Structures are given as structure tokens and as C-alpha cells.
Coordinates of C-alpha atoms in Angstrom, one line a residue:
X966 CA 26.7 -23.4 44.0
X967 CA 26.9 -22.2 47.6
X968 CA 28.4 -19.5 49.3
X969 CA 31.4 -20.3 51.8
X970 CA 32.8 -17.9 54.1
X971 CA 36.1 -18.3 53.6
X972 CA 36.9 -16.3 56.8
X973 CA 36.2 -18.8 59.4
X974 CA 38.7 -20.8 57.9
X975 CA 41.3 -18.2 57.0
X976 CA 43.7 -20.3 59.2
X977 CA 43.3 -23.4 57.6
X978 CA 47.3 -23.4 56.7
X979 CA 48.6 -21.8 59.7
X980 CA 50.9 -24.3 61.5
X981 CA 52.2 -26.0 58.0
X982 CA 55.2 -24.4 56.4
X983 CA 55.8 -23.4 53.1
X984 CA 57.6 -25.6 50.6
X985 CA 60.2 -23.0 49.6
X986 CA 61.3 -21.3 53.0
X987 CA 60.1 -23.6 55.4
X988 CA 58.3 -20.7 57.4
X989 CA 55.3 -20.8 58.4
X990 CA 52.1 -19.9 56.7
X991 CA 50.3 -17.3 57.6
X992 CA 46.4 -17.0 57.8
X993 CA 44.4 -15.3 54.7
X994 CA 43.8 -11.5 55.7
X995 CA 40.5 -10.3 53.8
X996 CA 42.8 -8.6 51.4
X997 CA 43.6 -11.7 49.8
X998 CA 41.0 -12.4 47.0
X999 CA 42.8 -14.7 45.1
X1000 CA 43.8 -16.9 48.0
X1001 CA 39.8 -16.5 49.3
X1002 CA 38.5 -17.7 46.4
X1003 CA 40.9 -20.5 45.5
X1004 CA 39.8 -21.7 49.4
X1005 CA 36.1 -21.8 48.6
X1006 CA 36.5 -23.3 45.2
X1007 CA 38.5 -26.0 47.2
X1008 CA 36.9 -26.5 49.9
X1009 CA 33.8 -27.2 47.8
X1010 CA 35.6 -29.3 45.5
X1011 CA 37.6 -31.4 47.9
X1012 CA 35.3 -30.8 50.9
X1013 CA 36.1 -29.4 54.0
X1014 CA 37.1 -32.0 55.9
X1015 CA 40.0 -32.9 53.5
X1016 CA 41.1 -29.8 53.5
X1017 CA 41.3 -29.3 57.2
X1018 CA 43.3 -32.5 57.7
X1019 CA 46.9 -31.3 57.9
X1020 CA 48.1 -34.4 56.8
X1021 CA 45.6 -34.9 53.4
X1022 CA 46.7 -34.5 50.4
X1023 CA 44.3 -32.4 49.7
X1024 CA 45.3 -30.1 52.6
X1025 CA 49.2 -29.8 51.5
X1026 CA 47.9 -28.9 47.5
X1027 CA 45.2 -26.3 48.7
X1028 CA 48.1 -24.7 51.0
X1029 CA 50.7 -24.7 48.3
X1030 CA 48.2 -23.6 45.5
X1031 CA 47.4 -20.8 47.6
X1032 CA 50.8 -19.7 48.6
X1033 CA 53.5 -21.0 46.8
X1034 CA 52.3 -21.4 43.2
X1035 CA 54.4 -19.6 41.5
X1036 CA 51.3 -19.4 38.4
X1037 CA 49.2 -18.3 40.7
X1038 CA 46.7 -18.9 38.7
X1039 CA 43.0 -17.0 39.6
X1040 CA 40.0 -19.1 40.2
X1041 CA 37.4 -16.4 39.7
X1042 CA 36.7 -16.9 35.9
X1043 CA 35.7 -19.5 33.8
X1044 CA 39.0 -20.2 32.2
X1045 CA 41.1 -19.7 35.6
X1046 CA 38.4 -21.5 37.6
X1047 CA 39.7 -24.4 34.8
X1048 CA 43.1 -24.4 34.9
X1049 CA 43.5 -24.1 38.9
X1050 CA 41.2 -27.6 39.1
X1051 CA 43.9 -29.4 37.0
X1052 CA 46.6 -28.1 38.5
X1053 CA 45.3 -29.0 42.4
X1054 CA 44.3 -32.2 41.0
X1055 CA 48.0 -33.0 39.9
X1056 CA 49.3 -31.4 43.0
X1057 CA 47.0 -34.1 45.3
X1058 CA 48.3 -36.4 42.9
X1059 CA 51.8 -35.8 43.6
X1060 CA 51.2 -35.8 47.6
X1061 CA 49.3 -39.0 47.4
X1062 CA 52.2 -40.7 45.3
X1063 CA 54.9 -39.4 48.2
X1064 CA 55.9 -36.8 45.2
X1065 CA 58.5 -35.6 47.4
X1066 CA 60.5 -39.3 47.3
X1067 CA 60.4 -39.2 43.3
X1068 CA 63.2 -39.5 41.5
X1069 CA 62.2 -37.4 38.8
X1070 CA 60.1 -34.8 40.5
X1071 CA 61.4 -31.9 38.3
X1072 CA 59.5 -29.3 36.0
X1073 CA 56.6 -31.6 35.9
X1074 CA 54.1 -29.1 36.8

């Protein structure tokens, strides 16, 4: 495992809106320990370069898994670390498959 330093790309989201409100996100402040570590974990999951592309999937799950989960679930133990990998894998599922054109998009995750 390497280190990433989350703060270069404490940005990554800014320009995107969230999925609730439609305002803009705002960058990670170094308060934000949740959000820092779900970043890292996804960045070196996904890789960077997915992650950066504002129209990825992989970019619109990692920005609404860091801000608008409602679980928010933490990455930083074992179990979390779990449980937030298959739920950003069936959020980049449900932005590859146009999730937002389903019919049946309800309570699914």
C-alpha cells in the first residue's frame, strides 16, 4: 500500500454539483478524515486518472460517496474499508448503465 496525499487533490469534485441540491461541491478541507480517506482508497482503487475525469463513472461515484451518501460509511477499518468498496462499485455501476434514465432506480442502494 502507498501513501497518497489526498491534499493535492482535495478539489477533485469542485465544479460538479451534488445530486441532492444541485450546488456545488466544495473542496475537502484537512478536517475531513472520512472524505480524505475514502479519496485515497479510491483513487488507488480506481486510479487517478478515472477519478479526475469529470465525466467517469468513477469520478461521479467517488464525488457522491464522499458527499452525499447518506451511510457514509468510514473506509478506515477493515470492515468499513469492505463495505464502502461494494457500495462505490454499485455506484459506478449505476453511472455506467445511465442509472439516472432507469425506470426503477428506487431504494436499490
Amino acid at each position: 500500500k502507498h501513501v497518497i496525499d489526498t491534499n493535492k487533490y482535495a478539489n477533485v469534485c469542485v465544479g460538479t454539483s451534488t445530486s441532492k441540491t444541485k450546488e456545488p461541491y466544495k473542496a475537502l478541507t484537512a478536517k475531513d478524515k472520512r472524505q480524505h480517506a475514502a479519496l485515497s482508497l479510491l483513487i488507488d482503487t480506481s486510479s487517478l486518472a478515472s477519478i479526475k475525469t469529470k465525466d467517469s463513472p468513477q469520478h461521479k461515484a467517488a464525488c457522491w460517496m464522499i458527499y452525499d451518501d447518506s451511510r457514509k460509511i468510514d473506509p478506515r477499518s477493515k470492515r468499513g474499508k469492505a463495505a464502502f468498496l461494494q457500495r462505490y462499485a454499485l455506484v459506478v455501476l449505476y453511472h455506467a448503465t445511465n442509472g439516472m434514465a432507469w425506470k426503477k432506480s428506487y431504494l436499490w442502494l
